Amino acid sequence: MTEPLYLVDASIYIFRAYFSIPDTFVDNRGEPVNAVYGYTNFMLELLEKQPQYISFAFDESLNTCYRNDIYPEYKANRDLPDENLKFQLEKCQEITRLLGVHHLSLQRYEADDIIGTLHTMFAADRPVIIVTRDKDLGQLLRADDILWDFAADLRAGPAEVKEKFGVHAHQIADYLALAGDSVDNIPGAPGIGAKSAAKILAHFGDIDSLYLAIDEIENIGLRGASKAKQTLLECEQRVRMFQEITRIKCDIDMEVSLEDLEPSPASASELKSFCDAMNFGKRVRERLAAIGQTSLSQHS
């Protein structure tokens, strides 16, 4: 069997750790490192499954993404990280690098776009497991791919996406453009909720086809069809803008080979220094040593 490719939406698990683990975990300066601790344990659990090909994608484009140029209100409902969280985000990338695991972050693109591009580059002849809690990434799924919410151990393929949202995986971006996505501060088309968006896409297939034959909307059994038609015509420009920002980019110019996604041995000295700085205990050090194929004794 062809080995699957693991693509990890790393930042979502860092934030999960930051908000769910007490900040009593501190480094050797007394600064909270709860997110680093939680993320490291998450990464270890995943790497202990010994994936042959894996890449971790991080978000650095918290207010510099090209989507903010298109729609300045994009994710404007989210607070920017404070100094401690910035520090912890950097340390999470550092421990990933020190473990010899492929990782990427870009100023103009989100983790979703990195994952989408790697999916396009390397998924032609192998299944892909996207480790995430983000519904947006469902749009990438092919028949043998899955979304894996690692923390909850929930897996979803195209059938589960269809059951949950009422649309096919490849329609997720258009579904969010129409219905809106409060998580990303995308309002969608006024009055077009989730059920209406699903019904529209079930008939038309996508937003482009909807606007090519919008008169048909009155014949698909949609409640308030005339008003919906008027609304969609009035806000076509905004709907198409939302369509542009909900679609994951899959063509970023990146120089990456499949071999780059194979984990490599860690640097023992650097990894030990990191563990000392983060005040990691014996159990975490032992697990890191096993993954990194090195020795990280607290007293060596």
Short mmCIF file of N, CA and C in Angstrom, two decimals, residues 211-276:
data_model
loop_
_atom_site.label_atom_id
_atom_site.label_comp_id
_atom_site.label_asym_id
_atom_site.label_seq_id
_atom_site.Cartn_x
_atom_site.Cartn_y
_atom_site.Cartn_z
N TYR A 211 -24.88 32.05 -11.08
CA TYR A 211 -25.10 33.36 -11.69
C TYR A 211 -25.33 33.27 -13.20
N LEU A 212 -24.93 32.18 -13.81
CA LEU A 212 -25.22 32.00 -15.24
C LEU A 212 -26.68 31.66 -15.49
N ALA A 213 -27.33 31.08 -14.49
CA ALA A 213 -28.73 30.65 -14.68
C ALA A 213 -29.56 30.97 -13.45
N ILE A 214 -29.41 32.18 -12.93
CA ILE A 214 -30.01 32.51 -11.64
C ILE A 214 -31.54 32.51 -11.67
N ASP A 215 -32.13 32.68 -12.85
CA ASP A 215 -33.60 32.64 -12.93
C ASP A 215 -34.15 31.29 -12.47
N GLU A 216 -33.35 30.24 -12.60
CA GLU A 216 -33.80 28.91 -12.20
C GLU A 216 -34.00 28.77 -10.70
N ILE A 217 -33.50 29.72 -9.93
CA ILE A 217 -33.58 29.60 -8.48
C ILE A 217 -35.02 29.56 -7.98
N GLU A 218 -35.93 30.11 -8.77
CA GLU A 218 -37.34 30.12 -8.37
C GLU A 218 -38.00 28.78 -8.61
N ASN A 219 -37.28 27.83 -9.20
CA ASN A 219 -37.87 26.52 -9.52
C ASN A 219 -37.23 25.37 -8.74
N ILE A 220 -36.47 25.68 -7.70
CA ILE A 220 -35.77 24.60 -6.98
C ILE A 220 -36.35 24.32 -5.60
N GLY A 221 -37.51 24.92 -5.33
CA GLY A 221 -38.16 24.66 -4.05
C GLY A 221 -37.52 25.39 -2.89
N LEU A 222 -36.87 26.51 -3.17
CA LEU A 222 -36.21 27.29 -2.13
C LEU A 222 -37.21 28.27 -1.52
N ARG A 223 -37.33 28.23 -0.21
CA ARG A 223 -38.25 29.14 0.46
C ARG A 223 -37.75 30.58 0.29
N GLY A 224 -38.67 31.48 -0.08
CA GLY A 224 -38.30 32.87 -0.31
C GLY A 224 -37.40 33.03 -1.51
N ALA A 225 -37.66 32.25 -2.56
CA ALA A 225 -36.77 32.21 -3.72
C ALA A 225 -36.64 33.57 -4.41
N SER A 226 -37.75 34.28 -4.56
CA SER A 226 -37.70 35.58 -5.25
C SER A 226 -36.82 36.57 -4.50
N LYS A 227 -36.97 36.61 -3.19
CA LYS A 227 -36.14 37.51 -2.38
C LYS A 227 -34.68 37.07 -2.42
N ALA A 228 -34.45 35.75 -2.38
CA ALA A 228 -33.08 35.24 -2.45
C ALA A 228 -32.42 35.63 -3.77
N LYS A 229 -33.19 35.52 -4.86
CA LYS A 229 -32.67 35.89 -6.17
C LYS A 229 -32.27 37.37 -6.19
N GLN A 230 -33.15 38.22 -5.67
CA GLN A 230 -32.87 39.65 -5.64
C GLN A 230 -31.62 39.95 -4.81
N THR A 231 -31.54 39.30 -3.65
CA THR A 231 -30.38 39.50 -2.77
C THR A 231 -29.09 39.07 -3.45
N LEU A 232 -29.12 37.90 -4.07
CA LEU A 232 -27.91 37.38 -4.72
C LEU A 232 -27.47 38.26 -5.88
N LEU A 233 -28.42 38.82 -6.61
CA LEU A 233 -28.07 39.72 -7.70
C LEU A 233 -27.47 41.02 -7.16
N GLU A 234 -28.06 41.53 -6.08
CA GLU A 234 -27.58 42.79 -5.52
C GLU A 234 -26.19 42.67 -4.91
N CYS A 235 -25.88 41.50 -4.37
CA CYS A 235 -24.58 41.36 -3.69
C CYS A 235 -23.65 40.40 -4.43
N GLU A 236 -23.83 40.29 -5.75
CA GLU A 236 -22.99 39.37 -6.53
C GLU A 236 -21.50 39.67 -6.35
N GLN A 237 -21.15 40.94 -6.37
CA GLN A 237 -19.73 41.30 -6.26
C GLN A 237 -19.15 40.81 -4.93
N ARG A 238 -19.92 40.97 -3.84
CA ARG A 238 -19.44 40.53 -2.53
C ARG A 238 -19.38 39.00 -2.46
N VAL A 239 -20.37 38.34 -3.02
CA VAL A 239 -20.36 36.87 -3.00
C VAL A 239 -19.14 36.34 -3.74
N ARG A 240 -18.83 36.94 -4.87
CA ARG A 240 -17.65 36.50 -5.63
C ARG A 240 -16.36 36.83 -4.88
N MET A 241 -16.37 37.93 -4.15
CA MET A 241 -15.20 38.25 -3.32
C MET A 241 -15.04 37.20 -2.21
N PHE A 242 -16.16 36.84 -1.57
CA PHE A 242 -16.10 35.81 -0.53
C PHE A 242 -15.66 34.47 -1.11
N GLN A 243 -16.11 34.20 -2.33
CA GLN A 243 -15.70 32.96 -3.00
C GLN A 243 -14.18 32.93 -3.18
N GLU A 244 -13.62 34.08 -3.51
CA GLU A 244 -12.17 34.15 -3.72
C GLU A 244 -11.40 33.89 -2.43
N ILE A 245 -11.92 34.37 -1.30
CA ILE A 245 -11.15 34.21 -0.06
C ILE A 245 -11.46 32.90 0.65
N THR A 246 -12.58 32.25 0.33
CA THR A 246 -12.85 30.95 0.95
C THR A 246 -12.18 29.80 0.20
N ARG A 247 -11.79 30.04 -1.03
CA ARG A 247 -11.09 29.00 -1.78
C ARG A 247 -9.63 28.91 -1.34
N ILE A 248 -9.20 27.71 -1.07
CA ILE A 248 -7.81 27.48 -0.68
C ILE A 248 -6.92 27.54 -1.91
N LYS A 249 -5.83 28.27 -1.81
CA LYS A 249 -4.87 28.33 -2.92
C LYS A 249 -4.06 27.04 -2.95
N CYS A 250 -3.94 26.48 -4.11
CA CYS A 250 -3.22 25.20 -4.25
C CYS A 250 -2.05 25.31 -5.22
N ASP A 251 -1.62 26.54 -5.48
CA ASP A 251 -0.57 26.73 -6.48
C ASP A 251 0.51 27.72 -6.02
N ILE A 252 0.80 27.74 -4.72
CA ILE A 252 1.89 28.59 -4.24
C ILE A 252 3.21 28.08 -4.82
N ASP A 253 4.07 29.00 -5.18
CA ASP A 253 5.38 28.63 -5.73
C ASP A 253 6.29 28.20 -4.57
N MET A 254 6.47 26.90 -4.40
CA MET A 254 7.30 26.38 -3.31
C MET A 254 8.23 25.30 -3.86
N GLU A 255 9.48 25.36 -3.44
CA GLU A 255 10.45 24.34 -3.85
C GLU A 255 10.53 23.27 -2.75
N VAL A 256 9.74 22.22 -2.92
CA VAL A 256 9.68 21.13 -1.94
C VAL A 256 9.63 19.82 -2.71
N SER A 257 10.38 18.84 -2.25
CA SER A 257 10.32 17.50 -2.84
C SER A 257 9.65 16.56 -1.85
N LEU A 258 9.17 15.43 -2.34
CA LEU A 258 8.54 14.45 -1.46
C LEU A 258 9.54 13.97 -0.41
N GLU A 259 10.80 13.84 -0.79
CA GLU A 259 11.83 13.39 0.15
C GLU A 259 12.01 14.39 1.30
N ASP A 260 11.72 15.67 1.04
CA ASP A 260 11.82 16.67 2.10
C ASP A 260 10.83 16.39 3.23
N LEU A 261 9.77 15.67 2.92
CA LEU A 261 8.71 15.42 3.90
C LEU A 261 8.99 14.19 4.76
N GLU A 262 10.14 13.56 4.56
CA GLU A 262 10.53 12.44 5.40
C GLU A 262 11.27 12.97 6.63
N PRO A 263 10.83 12.60 7.84
CA PRO A 263 11.53 13.07 9.04
C PRO A 263 12.99 12.65 9.05
N SER A 264 13.84 13.54 9.57
CA SER A 264 15.28 13.26 9.64
C SER A 264 15.73 13.28 11.09
N PRO A 265 16.90 12.71 11.41
CA PRO A 265 17.37 12.67 12.81
C PRO A 265 17.52 14.07 13.40
N ALA A 266 17.25 14.16 14.69
CA ALA A 266 17.34 15.44 15.39
C ALA A 266 18.77 15.74 15.80
N SER A 267 19.01 17.00 16.12
CA SER A 267 20.30 17.43 16.68
C SER A 267 20.22 17.28 18.20
N ALA A 268 21.01 16.36 18.75
CA ALA A 268 20.92 16.07 20.18
C ALA A 268 21.23 17.29 21.04
N SER A 269 22.28 18.02 20.70
CA SER A 269 22.68 19.16 21.54
C SER A 269 21.64 20.27 21.51
N GLU A 270 21.13 20.58 20.31
CA GLU A 270 20.12 21.64 20.20
C GLU A 270 18.83 21.24 20.89
N LEU A 271 18.45 19.98 20.73
CA LEU A 271 17.21 19.51 21.33
C LEU A 271 17.31 19.51 22.85
N LYS A 272 18.47 19.13 23.38
CA LYS A 272 18.66 19.15 24.83
C LYS A 272 18.60 20.58 25.36
N SER A 273 19.23 21.50 24.66
CA SER A 273 19.19 22.91 25.08
C SER A 273 17.76 23.43 25.10
N PHE A 274 16.98 23.03 24.11
CA PHE A 274 15.58 23.45 24.05
C PHE A 274 14.83 22.88 25.26
N CYS A 275 15.01 21.60 25.54
CA CYS A 275 14.33 20.97 26.67
C CYS A 275 14.70 21.64 27.98
N ASP A 276 15.98 21.98 28.13
CA ASP A 276 16.43 22.67 29.34
C ASP A 276 15.76 24.03 29.47
#
